[in-house]
Rosetta silent file (secondary structure, phi, psi, omega in degrees, C-alpha in Angstrom):
SEQUENCE: MPKILGKFTPYDEAEKFLNESLVIQSKLVGEDFPSTGKTLGLLGEIAKRQGNEGEAENLFNISLNLKRKEGDRIGEASDLTKLARIAERKNYHAQAEQLYKDAIEIYRDIDNHQYALNLVNLGALHRNQGDY
SCORE:     score description
SCORE:     0.000 S_00000001
   1 L     0.000  -40.438 -179.888    0.000    0.000    0.000 S_00000001
   2 H   -59.625  -34.806  179.432    2.777    2.563    0.745 S_00000001
   3 H   -64.133  -40.472  178.861    4.096    2.141   -2.808 S_00000001
   4 H   -64.597  -46.776 -178.987    0.666    2.935   -4.213 S_00000001
   5 H   -61.025  -41.830 -177.477    0.244    5.972   -1.980 S_00000001
   6 H   -69.672  -29.870 -176.551    3.668    7.304   -2.890 S_00000001
   7 H   -87.454  -31.827 -169.924    3.202    6.929   -6.628 S_00000001
   8 H  -111.006  -14.895  177.503   -0.322    8.150   -7.150 S_00000001
   9 L  -137.598  147.833  175.358   -1.049   10.767   -4.486 S_00000001
  10 L   -61.845  149.960 -178.343    1.086   13.403   -2.802 S_00000001
  11 H   -57.193  -39.933 -177.376    2.257   12.397    0.665 S_00000001
  12 H   -64.739  -35.366  177.965    0.359   15.181    2.351 S_00000001
  13 H   -71.774  -41.243  177.609   -2.904   14.020    0.797 S_00000001
  14 H   -61.840  -42.867  178.771   -2.205   10.386    1.657 S_00000001
  15 H   -62.044  -40.320  178.389   -1.360   11.425    5.207 S_00000001
  16 H   -60.623  -47.845 -179.468   -4.615   13.392    5.408 S_00000001
  17 H   -63.066  -42.016 -179.673   -6.674   10.374    4.316 S_00000001
  18 H   -66.585  -39.666  177.585   -4.872    8.049    6.728 S_00000001
  19 H   -65.424  -39.801  175.650   -5.329   10.456    9.637 S_00000001
  20 H   -61.880  -42.618  178.266   -9.037   10.751    8.826 S_00000001
  21 H   -61.808  -40.135  179.692   -9.246    6.971    8.722 S_00000001
  22 H   -63.211  -41.612  178.016   -7.497    6.761   12.087 S_00000001
  23 H   -62.835  -46.031  179.868  -10.012    9.137   13.676 S_00000001
  24 H   -63.018  -46.017  178.806  -12.922    7.131   12.270 S_00000001
  25 H   -58.109  -45.733 -178.763  -11.406    3.824   13.367 S_00000001
  26 H   -61.103  -41.207 -179.778  -10.822    5.139   16.879 S_00000001
  27 H   -69.879  -42.518 -173.325  -14.410    6.360   17.179 S_00000001
  28 H   -81.440  -41.910 -172.681  -16.058    3.274   15.711 S_00000001
  29 H  -126.509   -4.156  179.807  -13.966    0.374   16.965 S_00000001
  30 L    94.891  165.961 -175.171  -11.408    1.801   19.373 S_00000001
  31 L   -76.869  -15.921 -177.763   -7.706    2.399   19.193 S_00000001
  32 L   -97.055   13.046 -179.372   -6.746   -1.260   19.636 S_00000001
  33 L   -72.348  144.867 -176.346   -8.561   -2.509   16.536 S_00000001
  34 H   -51.424  -40.281 -177.436   -6.358   -4.483   14.090 S_00000001
  35 H   -68.916  -20.218  178.809   -6.637   -1.984   11.250 S_00000001
  36 H   -63.001  -42.711  177.645   -5.340    0.790   13.518 S_00000001
  37 H   -60.809  -40.899  178.252   -1.883   -0.805   13.614 S_00000001
  38 H   -65.475  -42.336  179.524   -1.839   -1.034    9.831 S_00000001
  39 H   -63.551  -43.117  178.228   -2.904    2.603    9.475 S_00000001
  40 H   -63.059  -38.343  177.282   -0.202    3.728   11.911 S_00000001
  41 H   -62.845  -40.587  177.148    2.341    1.698    9.962 S_00000001
  42 H   -66.008  -39.333  175.410    1.336    3.430    6.731 S_00000001
  43 H   -63.369  -37.249  176.115    1.637    6.811    8.439 S_00000001
  44 H   -62.923  -39.899  177.155    5.086    5.721    9.610 S_00000001
  45 H   -61.733  -43.272  178.986    6.049    4.885    6.027 S_00000001
  46 H   -63.529  -45.997  179.045    4.981    8.348    4.888 S_00000001
  47 H   -59.118  -42.581  179.849    6.906   10.016    7.720 S_00000001
  48 H   -62.552  -45.720 -178.400   10.000    7.960    6.840 S_00000001
  49 H   -67.264  -24.512  176.755    9.775    8.846    3.153 S_00000001
  50 L   -86.716    0.915  178.022    9.424   12.519    4.078 S_00000001
  51 L    87.251    9.270  179.861   12.633   12.259    6.107 S_00000001
  52 L   -98.887   75.256 -175.754   10.980   12.423    9.520 S_00000001
  53 H   -67.783  -29.224  177.574   12.532    9.326   11.039 S_00000001
  54 H   -63.021  -46.999  177.506   11.712   10.353   14.607 S_00000001
  55 H   -66.049  -41.659  179.066    8.003   10.425   13.851 S_00000001
  56 H   -59.807  -45.250  179.818    8.299    7.257   11.767 S_00000001
  57 H   -59.778  -45.065  178.425   10.042    5.459   14.622 S_00000001
  58 H   -60.472  -47.288 -179.324    7.329    6.527   17.063 S_00000001
  59 H   -64.606  -40.653  178.316    4.535    5.393   14.723 S_00000001
  60 H   -65.139  -36.602  177.905    6.268    2.053   14.017 S_00000001
  61 H   -65.820  -42.201  177.633    6.657    1.454   17.768 S_00000001
  62 H   -64.840  -44.708  178.358    2.958    2.100   18.398 S_00000001
  63 H   -59.687  -43.451  178.792    2.060   -0.084   15.430 S_00000001
  64 H   -58.209  -46.745 -179.714    4.391   -2.810   16.726 S_00000001
  65 H   -62.683  -40.074  177.478    2.729   -2.820   20.125 S_00000001
  66 H   -65.677  -41.795 -179.117   -0.733   -3.070   18.563 S_00000001
  67 H   -67.330  -33.853  175.164    0.354   -5.896   16.280 S_00000001
  68 H   -64.627  -43.797  177.994    1.819   -7.765   19.246 S_00000001
  69 H   -60.201  -38.813 -176.584   -1.506   -7.397   21.100 S_00000001
  70 H   -77.835  -17.174 -174.959   -3.361   -8.647   18.015 S_00000001
  71 L    79.444   21.638  178.798   -1.043  -11.594   17.484 S_00000001
  72 L   -83.361   87.257 -174.489   -0.132  -10.336   13.992 S_00000001
  73 H   -65.646  -40.410  179.340    3.253  -12.050   13.775 S_00000001
  74 H   -66.444  -44.086  177.381    4.016  -10.993   10.195 S_00000001
  75 H   -61.841  -39.246  177.845    3.107   -7.378   10.973 S_00000001
  76 H   -61.601  -48.185 -179.339    5.218   -7.527   14.124 S_00000001
  77 H   -64.540  -37.649  178.374    8.259   -8.800   12.235 S_00000001
  78 H   -62.819  -45.252  178.569    7.739   -6.211    9.508 S_00000001
  79 H   -65.667  -37.339  176.505    7.669   -3.373   12.051 S_00000001
  80 H   -60.500  -41.663  179.075   10.756   -4.789   13.780 S_00000001
  81 H   -64.987  -42.407  178.441   12.579   -4.722   10.446 S_00000001
  82 H   -62.369  -41.840  178.168   11.510   -1.110    9.800 S_00000001
  83 H   -66.945  -36.146  177.799   12.708   -0.118   13.257 S_00000001
  84 H   -62.867  -41.962  179.572   15.987   -1.957   12.682 S_00000001
  85 H   -63.594  -40.445  177.709   16.597    0.015    9.490 S_00000001
  86 H   -64.488  -45.912  178.922   15.990    3.280   11.323 S_00000001
  87 H   -59.815  -40.532  179.554   18.317    2.236   14.146 S_00000001
  88 H   -63.351  -43.843  178.885   20.966    1.263   11.596 S_00000001
  89 H   -64.339  -27.515  178.598   20.748    4.659    9.864 S_00000001
  90 L   -86.636    3.135 -178.446   21.153    6.311   13.269 S_00000001
  91 L    65.771   27.496  173.005   24.270    4.170   13.847 S_00000001
  92 L   -93.796   71.848 -169.616   22.614    2.334   16.749 S_00000001
  93 H   -65.166  -39.408  179.496   24.145   -0.921   15.553 S_00000001
  94 H   -64.797  -41.560  178.315   23.523   -3.026   18.657 S_00000001
  95 H   -65.575  -43.872  179.105   19.860   -2.022   18.685 S_00000001
  96 H   -60.700  -43.378 -179.958   19.545   -2.658   14.941 S_00000001
  97 H   -59.736  -46.208 -179.048   21.140   -6.072   15.329 S_00000001
  98 H   -64.375  -41.372  178.849   18.719   -7.096   18.078 S_00000001
  99 H   -63.565  -43.414  175.903   15.710   -5.851   16.115 S_00000001
 100 H   -60.560  -43.994 -179.811   16.832   -7.777   13.009 S_00000001
 101 H   -62.576  -40.224  177.883   17.369  -10.898   15.130 S_00000001
 102 H   -63.215  -42.448  178.656   13.902  -10.558   16.667 S_00000001
 103 H   -65.046  -42.808  179.357   12.363  -10.220   13.197 S_00000001
 104 H   -59.678  -43.405 -179.802   14.381  -13.195   11.906 S_00000001
 105 H   -60.121  -43.285  179.124   13.170  -15.343   14.794 S_00000001
 106 H   -65.333  -48.685 -179.007    9.535  -14.534   14.024 S_00000001
 107 H   -61.002  -37.899  178.143    9.944  -15.116   10.285 S_00000001
 108 H   -65.350  -43.427 -179.398   11.721  -18.403   10.986 S_00000001
 109 H   -61.474  -36.718 -177.138    8.949  -19.503   13.362 S_00000001
 110 L   -99.784    6.809  176.148    6.215  -18.824   10.819 S_00000001
 111 L    56.406   53.863 -178.626    8.283  -20.079    7.865 S_00000001
 112 L  -105.245  143.575 -178.178    8.110  -16.804    5.953 S_00000001
 113 L   -63.175  -18.358  179.100   10.396  -15.936    3.019 S_00000001
 114 H   -66.583  -14.239  177.467   11.320  -12.630    4.704 S_00000001
 115 H   -54.676  -49.889 -177.771   13.571  -14.734    6.939 S_00000001
 116 H   -64.948  -40.936  179.715   16.237  -14.839    4.229 S_00000001
 117 H   -61.639  -39.929  179.470   15.948  -11.121    3.474 S_00000001
 118 H   -72.328  -27.183  171.882   16.487  -10.245    7.121 S_00000001
 119 H   -64.614  -39.734  176.158   19.552  -12.483    7.239 S_00000001
 120 H   -62.404  -44.731  178.379   20.893  -10.368    4.370 S_00000001
 121 H   -59.037  -43.258  179.968   20.049   -7.191    6.330 S_00000001
 122 H   -66.137  -40.977  176.952   21.860   -8.529    9.386 S_00000001
 123 H   -62.611  -41.650  178.838   24.860   -9.511    7.275 S_00000001
 124 H   -64.932  -37.458  177.377   24.970   -6.048    5.694 S_00000001
 125 H   -59.436  -46.954  179.435   24.832   -4.452    9.138 S_00000001
 126 H   -65.852  -39.704  177.315   27.902   -6.439   10.211 S_00000001
 127 H   -60.775  -44.414 -178.579   29.682   -5.679    6.928 S_00000001
 128 H   -65.130  -24.311  178.293   29.012   -1.958    7.373 S_00000001
 129 H   -88.242   -6.768 -177.413   30.514   -2.150   10.854 S_00000001
 130 L    84.882   14.077  178.981   33.597   -3.943    9.508 S_00000001
 131 L   -88.606   85.132 -177.820   32.702   -7.226   11.236 S_00000001
 132 L   -89.220    0.000    0.000   33.819   -9.685    8.567 S_00000001
């Protein structure tokens, strides 16, 4: 969905629609409803693409907590990976490593193909640190 939003509508308009959706979701079904985590994740993607990593990190953390409550293991691992990438860009290598490892463990447990991709991410993190 973030790719679609980024290609066909300006970020500010996409953000407006997602925020409106979030308000409606909160009123109708509450803040802990499954779609709320997805909406927050999309808002995090927009913030990240606009260069606001602090806001993106905050939104991904809230989304992560909701997905954990919901038992959405794939969503949880996806948010962990997004947070790991942010941590890596901030040079928080130990934090990034742990987040990648947590995501890898989930993907391995549910036998998801993202397992291999996160192994590549973890390997690249070590390469970038000079850990050959």
